[in-house]
Amino acid sequence: MASDTTTPGVFLRQSSGVVRAMSPRDGMYFGYLSAAGLYGVTLFFFFGPGAFPGGSILVAILLNLLIGIGIFGAYSMLGSAMPRSGADYVYQSRLLHPALGFTATFAGLAFWQFFFAFLAASTIISGGLVPLFSGIGAITGAHGWISAANWLANNHVSLIFTVVFLLISGVIMVRGMRLYLGIQKYFMIAFTGLAIVLIAIGWLVVSHSTFVSHFNKFEHAVGGLSASQVVSKAAALGYHQHVPFSWGNTLALTALLGIGSYLSCMWQTELLGEMKSARNLGRLFASMMGAAVMLTVTYLVAFVWTYDYVGQPLMGSFSFLAFGHSSVLGGGWAFRGVQSFFLIPFLNVFLAILIFLGFLGPISQSMFNTTLASSRIYLSQSFDRVLPAWMGQVNKRGAPANAIWFGTGISIVLAVIFLFHPALTEVLAAGYMFLTLSLIWSLLAAIVFPYRMKETYEAAPASRYKVGSIPLISILGTIGFAFMVFTIVEFLSQSAFGILAGTAVVSWVTAGVLVVATLIYYYVISAVRKRAGIDLRWAFRAVPPE
């Protein structure tokens, strides 16, 4: 049985050293942006209609929100009981098993963040600046902008900017949370909100005929197909406009959307040691659920409203071609990005810049949420003396600087490796699945919390809520656990996810090596610490000090 009682010398020091600088509202914004915010739309915009015809995006979005009540409810109950940095590691190591907690959060969660931080930095260029410059060139007819976009897309140029962006993000993070939170509030959230409003205004005030005219003008400028040609080409390649509703494809879409929205609570959770009022269950749940509501509004505008406005013939046909026949579209759509689609209603340079800033905010935030989350996990693991002490050092601003630079450094190395060996990016194929597994373990921890840590549970706000004699946290955890298991099944059974594709072998091999190596390390370090007179088992019998 674990409790809040600690044994002297068990932990690295008597306090974590981090500063509670985040308000629940800051946490809500962080969760929303960690779910990719507006940029998340581009990840699924053509994928959904193209891969799962007959699936209702509206039903999927609403189901996503409904299921989120269970997942965020379970997480907020755990969080208000143990509001610590690297909280997923704390939950799993105390409530399930130390070796599982360390392996699941190091090999299954934190390590993958290095890849995603690199991916975010490179996407600022490929998914932000390149399509923006290309779009300005298409709108104005000034070919110099398109040439600039082509120059930025060059691998060697992109690498330089990717490294610079990663270094800048590292400097910001080691200066403490307050600087980051200012950037989050006044740049990332402000421009994301403005972009969503502009997109909605576009659908309200620009007629459909004007949209089609602008679409044809844009496509002509970039060398792509006109609207009528898109529809006819898709039909010739086998696309059927009138596909009946499918619950199977709707649930697949729900799982697809849940990848981002549910995983966001983990990134938010890793920073609970720095959130004010984290022990307040109501405020913590409102923070997590608020992020889900913000994401739902974003999806309703950018998915449902956009699909309805553009119309099934063009939207469905374009998605079919973009998903499976992108070379047929012409105009380099894979290169220009989904964001370009939202420039078309206005075809105005100033508004295009504002809309693209709304996409750049969430893209850039992914450099931060990945490294911030992983560094807090490393801090927590070092605090338990599993990782070296230097990894748990905190500077005067409350930032685990060594852990941040460790993660940033590996992301830079990966950027260089992927430049010269681009095929290795296939290692990311199973990344989200292993992140999902980490979420599943924490939901299982929520189910057993009242029984594995009775003293801590009874002192927590969650203990006040039961259905009959059954703790509510166990019920919510079961709901979330069941759906995330379904999501894993979808990952493995739907060929569109590419998890079992032949090219994903390198990803599975990498994951397997990581898991085995991490398990070996855990048992070796346990033995080493024990010979030095430190029994790690004592740390896992207590909640770490704040």
XYZ file of C-alpha atoms in Angstrom:
546
model
C 0.000 0.000 0.000
C 1.356 3.424 -0.983
C 0.759 6.602 0.935
C 1.918 10.186 1.157
C 4.476 9.217 3.775
C 8.055 9.372 2.545
C 11.272 7.902 3.887
C 14.258 10.293 4.259
C 16.805 9.827 1.492
C 14.448 7.894 -0.758
C 14.020 10.751 -3.242
C 16.605 12.903 -4.973
C 15.674 15.850 -2.717
C 12.805 16.980 -0.510
C 11.025 19.106 -3.155
C 10.751 18.969 -6.927
C 11.931 22.558 -7.466
C 9.376 23.348 -10.173
C 7.201 26.466 -9.931
C 3.407 26.442 -10.118
C 3.110 29.128 -12.790
C 0.236 27.712 -14.877
C -3.370 28.651 -14.209
C -6.123 26.142 -15.071
C -6.909 28.348 -18.083
C -3.278 28.149 -19.199
C -3.592 24.384 -18.829
C -6.730 24.391 -20.964
C -4.944 26.302 -23.728
C -1.963 23.959 -23.411
C -4.205 20.899 -23.765
C -5.986 22.349 -26.795
C -2.746 23.214 -28.553
C -1.220 19.851 -27.598
C -4.111 18.222 -29.466
C -2.760 20.219 -32.458
C -5.598 22.773 -32.321
C -6.409 24.195 -35.730
C -3.415 22.497 -37.305
C -4.901 19.151 -36.250
C -7.563 19.694 -38.891
C -4.952 19.387 -41.620
C -3.912 15.948 -40.347
C -7.368 14.500 -40.996
C -8.996 16.903 -43.465
C -8.670 14.733 -46.585
C -7.847 11.512 -44.740
C -11.331 11.042 -43.249
C -13.459 11.342 -46.400
C -10.774 9.664 -48.485
C -10.135 6.645 -46.246
C -13.527 6.219 -44.565
C -16.326 7.173 -47.017
C -19.733 6.893 -45.422
C -18.379 7.874 -42.046
C -20.097 10.892 -40.468
C -17.532 13.439 -39.289
C -20.235 15.206 -37.229
C -21.192 12.043 -35.339
C -17.498 11.205 -34.858
C -16.769 14.648 -33.386
C -19.691 14.436 -30.950
C -18.817 10.875 -29.931
C -15.256 12.035 -29.400
C -16.453 14.716 -26.990
C -18.799 12.343 -25.148
C -16.159 9.645 -24.626
C -13.751 12.370 -23.545
C -15.884 12.971 -20.439
C -14.830 9.553 -19.175
C -11.162 9.909 -20.066
C -10.732 13.477 -18.828
C -12.833 12.713 -15.755
C -10.575 9.789 -14.801
C -7.434 11.809 -15.487
C -8.613 14.826 -13.487
C -9.469 12.589 -10.533
C -6.005 11.034 -10.627
C -4.395 14.440 -11.128
C -6.162 16.147 -8.237
C -5.017 13.299 -5.976
C -1.383 13.324 -7.161
C -0.615 16.641 -8.889
C 3.019 15.967 -9.709
C 5.374 16.527 -12.619
C 5.541 13.546 -14.967
C 2.208 12.417 -13.551
C 1.622 9.482 -15.938
C 4.835 7.935 -14.650
C 3.750 8.572 -11.056
C 0.331 6.942 -11.585
C 1.636 3.868 -13.376
C 4.669 3.237 -11.177
C 2.674 3.537 -7.933
C -0.618 1.944 -8.962
C 0.473 -0.767 -11.408
C 4.179 -1.694 -11.240
C 7.410 0.354 -11.147
C 8.964 -1.472 -14.115
C 5.796 -0.993 -16.176
C 5.518 2.668 -15.197
C 9.115 3.396 -16.132
C 9.023 1.432 -19.391
C 5.622 2.697 -20.548
C 6.483 6.352 -19.958
C 10.127 6.271 -21.059
C 10.035 3.915 -24.058
C 6.345 4.301 -24.825
C 5.799 8.013 -24.245
C 8.767 10.284 -23.535
C 11.207 8.891 -26.108
C 8.764 9.374 -28.982
C 8.547 13.062 -28.107
C 12.016 13.576 -29.592
C 10.667 12.500 -32.970
C 7.567 14.668 -32.691
C 9.565 17.732 -31.613
C 11.726 17.360 -34.718
C 8.615 16.797 -36.820
C 6.995 19.955 -35.421
C 10.049 22.104 -36.134
C 10.278 20.833 -39.706
C 6.511 21.270 -40.171
C 6.788 24.984 -39.359
C 8.536 25.119 -42.722
C 6.815 22.395 -44.741
C 3.330 22.937 -43.312
C 3.518 26.659 -42.562
C 5.978 28.886 -44.392
C 6.191 26.893 -47.630
C 2.433 26.739 -48.314
C 2.050 30.366 -47.148
C 4.663 31.645 -49.599
C 3.239 29.423 -52.306
C -0.260 30.721 -51.599
C 0.855 34.359 -51.729
C 2.486 33.642 -55.083
C -0.699 32.041 -56.393
C -2.852 34.944 -55.157
C -0.651 37.768 -56.421
C 0.847 36.119 -59.482
C 4.320 37.023 -58.191
C 6.407 33.974 -59.017
C 9.152 35.077 -56.616
C 7.059 33.883 -53.685
C 6.706 30.435 -55.225
C 10.464 30.383 -55.843
C 10.996 31.265 -52.179
C 8.683 28.421 -51.200
C 10.649 26.021 -53.381
C 13.892 27.243 -51.811
C 12.561 26.697 -48.276
C 11.399 23.216 -49.241
C 14.970 22.229 -50.113
C 16.085 19.595 -47.585
C 19.327 21.290 -46.627
C 17.695 24.709 -46.193
C 14.867 23.115 -44.230
C 17.374 21.385 -41.941
C 19.048 24.696 -41.048
C 15.740 26.299 -40.105
C 14.602 23.163 -38.244
C 17.710 23.214 -36.048
C 17.341 26.963 -35.430
C 13.700 26.569 -34.384
C 14.569 23.707 -32.015
C 17.351 25.748 -30.405
C 15.059 28.756 -29.969
C 12.403 26.572 -28.344
C 15.038 25.123 -26.005
C 16.145 28.601 -24.903
C 12.536 29.593 -24.229
C 11.813 26.459 -22.182
C 14.849 26.688 -19.920
C 13.879 30.266 -19.044
C 10.834 28.933 -17.201
C 7.138 28.472 -17.832
C 6.146 32.134 -17.593
C 7.885 33.087 -20.856
C 6.348 30.150 -22.690
C 2.884 30.880 -21.270
C 3.076 34.451 -22.582
C 3.899 33.186 -26.080
C 1.116 30.623 -25.805
C -1.479 33.229 -24.832
C -0.580 36.155 -27.066
C 0.617 34.310 -30.176
C -0.551 30.700 -30.330
C -4.064 31.025 -28.914
C -4.733 34.578 -30.130
C -3.961 33.857 -33.778
C -5.597 30.420 -33.687
C -8.828 32.003 -32.504
C -8.575 34.760 -35.110
C -7.970 32.225 -37.882
C -11.013 30.153 -36.898
C -13.171 33.294 -36.924
C -11.832 34.284 -40.368
C -12.497 30.805 -41.748
C -16.067 30.940 -40.429
C -16.574 34.437 -41.889
C -15.366 33.122 -45.226
C -18.031 30.437 -45.269
C -20.644 33.016 -44.219
C -19.977 35.888 -46.609
C -18.362 34.299 -49.685
C -20.838 32.664 -52.048
C -20.256 29.115 -53.238
C -19.961 30.275 -56.837
C -17.242 32.742 -55.801
C -15.443 29.981 -53.931
C -15.462 27.764 -57.018
C -14.212 30.678 -59.131
C -11.396 31.364 -56.651
C -10.612 27.656 -56.468
C -10.222 27.486 -60.241
C -8.057 30.633 -60.229
C -5.804 29.214 -57.520
C -5.503 25.860 -59.256
C -4.699 27.522 -62.558
C -1.933 29.534 -60.874
C -0.309 26.444 -59.338
C -0.928 24.149 -62.294
C -3.688 22.032 -60.768
C -7.121 20.769 -61.792
C -10.225 22.954 -61.884
C -13.248 22.039 -59.750
C -15.060 20.275 -62.589
C -11.896 18.409 -63.559
C -11.429 17.240 -59.959
C -14.940 15.755 -59.906
C -14.625 14.082 -63.303
C -11.127 12.728 -62.591
C -12.231 11.240 -59.264
C -15.234 9.575 -60.925
C -12.991 8.116 -63.637
C -10.756 6.610 -60.948
C -13.657 4.948 -59.150
C -14.961 7.492 -56.643
C -18.659 7.209 -55.790
C -20.319 10.361 -54.474
C -23.316 8.719 -52.858
C -21.974 6.364 -50.194
C -24.452 5.215 -47.502
C -23.829 5.996 -43.850
C -21.463 3.532 -42.177
C -21.190 3.059 -38.416
C -17.953 1.163 -38.931
C -16.295 4.050 -40.751
C -17.803 6.565 -38.324
C -16.244 4.731 -35.379
C -12.950 4.564 -37.287
C -13.137 8.355 -37.676
C -13.877 8.653 -33.946
C -10.749 6.640 -33.172
C -8.781 8.771 -35.628
C -9.877 12.051 -34.010
C -9.315 10.586 -30.551
C -5.620 10.051 -31.289
C -4.976 13.746 -30.810
C -7.730 14.876 -28.480
C -7.294 12.176 -25.817
C -3.504 12.099 -25.906
C -3.531 15.830 -25.157
C -4.517 15.099 -21.555
C -1.212 13.271 -21.097
C 0.859 16.262 -22.190
C -1.227 18.442 -19.887
C -0.909 15.923 -17.056
C 2.890 15.864 -17.151
C 2.838 19.540 -16.096
C 0.495 19.162 -13.115
C 3.409 19.890 -10.805
C 3.388 23.408 -12.251
C -0.357 24.052 -12.349
C -2.036 26.218 -9.735
C -5.150 24.731 -8.099
C -4.260 21.296 -9.465
C -5.666 19.718 -6.312
C -9.057 21.243 -7.094
C -10.914 18.482 -8.959
C -13.526 20.791 -10.457
C -11.004 23.247 -11.857
C -8.760 20.500 -13.194
C -11.656 18.743 -14.928
C -12.857 22.074 -16.352
C -9.335 22.721 -17.661
C -9.085 19.347 -19.417
C -12.663 19.283 -20.643
C -12.416 22.907 -21.715
C -9.600 21.951 -24.080
C -11.851 19.227 -25.527
C -14.696 21.720 -26.050
C -12.335 24.165 -27.785
C -11.177 21.354 -30.061
C -14.791 20.372 -30.774
C -15.660 23.928 -31.845
C -12.566 23.990 -34.072
C -13.581 20.703 -35.703
C -17.184 21.805 -36.209
C -16.047 24.915 -38.086
C -13.143 23.433 -40.013
C -14.608 20.005 -40.779
C -18.404 19.991 -40.666
C -19.039 23.534 -41.886
C -16.309 23.350 -44.521
C -17.535 20.023 -45.917
C -21.092 21.337 -46.078
C -20.042 24.636 -47.670
C -17.774 23.132 -50.334
C -20.317 20.430 -51.108
C -20.062 16.674 -51.370
C -19.195 16.454 -55.100
C -16.061 18.657 -54.887
C -15.081 17.916 -51.268
C -15.460 14.160 -51.598
C -13.758 14.032 -54.981
C -10.844 16.196 -53.874
C -10.379 14.124 -50.699
C -10.474 10.898 -52.703
C -7.734 12.170 -55.008
C -5.675 13.811 -52.245
C -5.712 10.642 -50.150
C -4.986 8.044 -52.794
C -4.069 9.806 -56.042
C -2.397 13.094 -55.063
C -0.177 13.155 -58.157
C -3.299 13.386 -60.330
C -4.348 16.655 -58.684
C -1.372 18.572 -60.040
C -0.200 21.783 -58.458
C 1.831 19.936 -55.819
C -0.935 19.618 -53.238
C 1.128 17.337 -51.057
C 3.688 20.150 -51.078
C 1.264 23.057 -50.549
C -0.631 21.552 -47.650
C -4.267 21.411 -46.614
C -3.988 24.940 -45.197
C -4.062 26.331 -48.734
C -7.666 25.160 -48.996
C -8.714 27.747 -46.413
C -7.130 30.637 -48.321
C -9.344 30.134 -51.342
C -12.580 31.888 -50.217
C -10.854 35.285 -49.900
C -7.711 34.971 -52.056
C -6.424 37.946 -50.071
C -2.773 38.177 -49.029
C -3.331 39.927 -45.688
C -6.067 37.498 -44.622
C -3.969 34.586 -45.864
C -1.137 35.621 -43.547
C -3.505 35.906 -40.572
C -5.019 32.482 -41.271
C -1.606 30.882 -41.640
C -0.469 32.380 -38.343
C -3.410 30.506 -36.826
C -1.912 27.275 -38.151
C 1.655 28.177 -37.201
C 0.748 28.642 -33.528
C -0.294 25.013 -32.896
C 2.496 23.708 -35.150
C 5.146 25.577 -33.164
C 3.546 24.570 -29.860
C 4.272 20.928 -30.687
C 7.976 21.715 -30.289
C 7.175 22.784 -26.737
C 4.560 20.316 -25.506
C 6.674 17.341 -26.566
C 9.853 18.473 -24.834
C 8.094 20.028 -21.846
C 6.197 16.780 -21.202
C 9.157 14.442 -21.695
C 11.472 16.617 -19.557
C 8.976 16.447 -16.671
C 8.799 12.675 -16.989
C 12.594 12.506 -16.837
C 12.549 14.875 -13.857
C 10.125 12.586 -12.041
C 12.100 9.455 -12.902
C 15.312 11.104 -11.747
C 13.527 12.206 -8.579
C 12.892 8.505 -7.855
C 16.606 7.884 -8.557
C 15.832 5.695 -11.575
C 17.473 8.129 -13.990
C 20.775 9.902 -13.184
C 20.646 12.832 -10.769
C 21.770 15.354 -13.399
C 18.560 14.689 -15.329
C 16.527 15.911 -12.353
C 18.370 19.188 -11.786
C 16.105 22.256 -11.819
C 17.396 25.779 -12.471
C 16.450 28.921 -10.547
C 13.469 29.503 -12.863
C 12.006 26.102 -12.000
C 12.899 24.440 -15.307
C 14.604 21.020 -15.589
C 17.204 22.508 -17.931
C 19.356 19.398 -18.361
C 16.360 17.269 -19.319
C 15.160 19.967 -21.757
C 18.529 20.242 -23.505
C 18.838 16.455 -23.538
C 15.549 16.168 -25.450
C 16.298 19.125 -27.701
C 19.714 17.710 -28.543
C 18.317 14.328 -29.551
C 15.665 16.054 -31.707
C 18.434 17.938 -33.541
C 20.370 14.701 -34.101
C 17.230 13.080 -35.493
C 16.719 16.039 -37.843
C 20.176 15.461 -39.325
C 19.686 11.683 -39.561
C 16.335 11.997 -41.307
C 17.757 14.472 -43.811
C 20.276 11.930 -45.063
C 18.080 8.867 -44.489
C 14.480 10.029 -45.112
C 13.187 6.454 -45.266
C 13.830 6.202 -41.520
C 10.879 8.521 -40.876
C 8.846 5.308 -41.107
C 9.910 4.819 -37.489
C 7.034 7.177 -36.612
C 4.391 4.797 -38.000
C 3.705 3.125 -34.652
C 4.529 6.170 -32.525
C 0.965 7.250 -31.834
C -0.036 3.673 -31.047
C 2.601 3.438 -28.333
C 1.503 6.809 -26.967
C -2.019 5.386 -26.871
C -0.739 2.383 -24.905
C 0.731 4.795 -22.347
C -2.685 6.425 -22.000
C -4.288 2.992 -21.570
C -1.987 2.121 -18.662
C -2.923 5.332 -16.838
C -6.623 4.618 -17.352
C -6.049 1.158 -15.886
C -4.305 2.879 -12.967
C -7.431 5.015 -12.488
C -9.577 1.863 -12.298
C -7.496 0.304 -9.506
C -6.633 3.548 -7.665
C -9.260 3.143 -4.898
C -7.998 -0.366 -4.164
C -4.234 -0.029 -4.613
C -3.702 3.248 -2.729
C -6.607 3.392 -0.294
C -5.124 5.991 2.027
C -4.260 8.399 -0.794
C -7.606 7.781 -2.535
C -9.654 8.410 0.598
C -7.869 11.743 1.116
C -8.474 12.787 -2.516
C -11.473 14.724 -3.892
C -12.333 11.749 -6.125
C -13.356 9.661 -3.110
C -16.521 11.764 -2.731
C -17.974 10.480 -5.986
C -19.459 7.000 -6.272
C -22.207 5.218 -8.160
C -23.701 3.034 -5.477
C -20.659 1.487 -3.851
C -18.473 1.694 -6.958
C -15.973 4.574 -7.133
C -16.766 6.883 -10.045
C -13.083 7.025 -11.032
C -13.141 3.267 -11.651
C -16.229 3.580 -13.845
C -14.802 6.481 -15.869
C -11.469 4.718 -16.169
C -13.214 1.593 -17.472
C -15.057 3.608 -20.127
C -11.861 5.271 -21.268
C -9.875 2.025 -21.102
C -12.435 0.184 -23.236
C -12.492 2.861 -25.921
C -8.725 3.140 -26.117
C -8.457 -0.645 -26.506
C -10.939 -0.273 -29.369
C -8.687 2.436 -30.823
C -5.701 0.076 -30.724
C -7.791 -2.564 -32.520
C -8.683 0.024 -35.165
C -5.006 0.928 -35.574
C -4.153 -2.708 -36.177
C -7.143 -3.660 -38.331
C -7.536 -0.607 -40.590
C -5.009 -0.638 -43.422
C -5.507 3.135 -43.845
C -3.610 3.743 -40.576
C -0.549 2.027 -42.039
C 0.486 0.472 -38.712
C 0.896 -3.005 -40.192
C 2.272 -1.894 -43.543
C 5.564 -3.403 -44.638
C 7.209 0.007 -44.387
C 6.275 0.166 -40.687
C 8.637 -2.689 -39.789
C 11.386 -0.259 -38.754
C 8.920 1.376 -36.355
C 8.021 -1.917 -34.680
C 11.659 -2.949 -34.439
C 12.589 0.405 -32.888
C 9.741 0.163 -30.384
C 10.647 -3.401 -29.463
C 14.318 -2.546 -28.900
C 13.309 0.455 -26.775
C 11.001 -1.595 -24.563
C 13.521 -4.381 -23.985
C 16.407 -1.956 -23.390
C 14.341 0.120 -20.957
C 13.267 -2.939 -18.963
C 16.862 -4.150 -18.737
C 17.998 -0.693 -17.633
C 15.328 -0.544 -14.920
C 16.324 -3.836 -13.311
C 20.038 -3.079 -13.643
C 19.702 0.366 -12.037
C 17.535 -1.120 -9.279
C 20.329 -3.554 -8.467
C 22.981 -0.822 -8.636
C 21.004 1.468 -6.341
C 20.394 -1.376 -3.885
C 24.127 -2.111 -3.665
C 24.621 1.590 -2.873
C 22.110 1.308 -0.028
C 19.105 2.809 -1.850
C 16.093 0.530 -2.251
C 13.964 1.983 -5.070
C 10.927 0.088 -3.818
C 10.547 2.626 -1.006
C 10.080 5.455 -3.533
C 7.244 3.601 -5.247
C 5.414 3.128 -1.972
C 4.890 6.882 -1.622
C 3.629 9.837 -3.614
C 6.651 12.046 -4.430
C 6.918 15.318 -2.477
C 5.900 18.497 -4.290
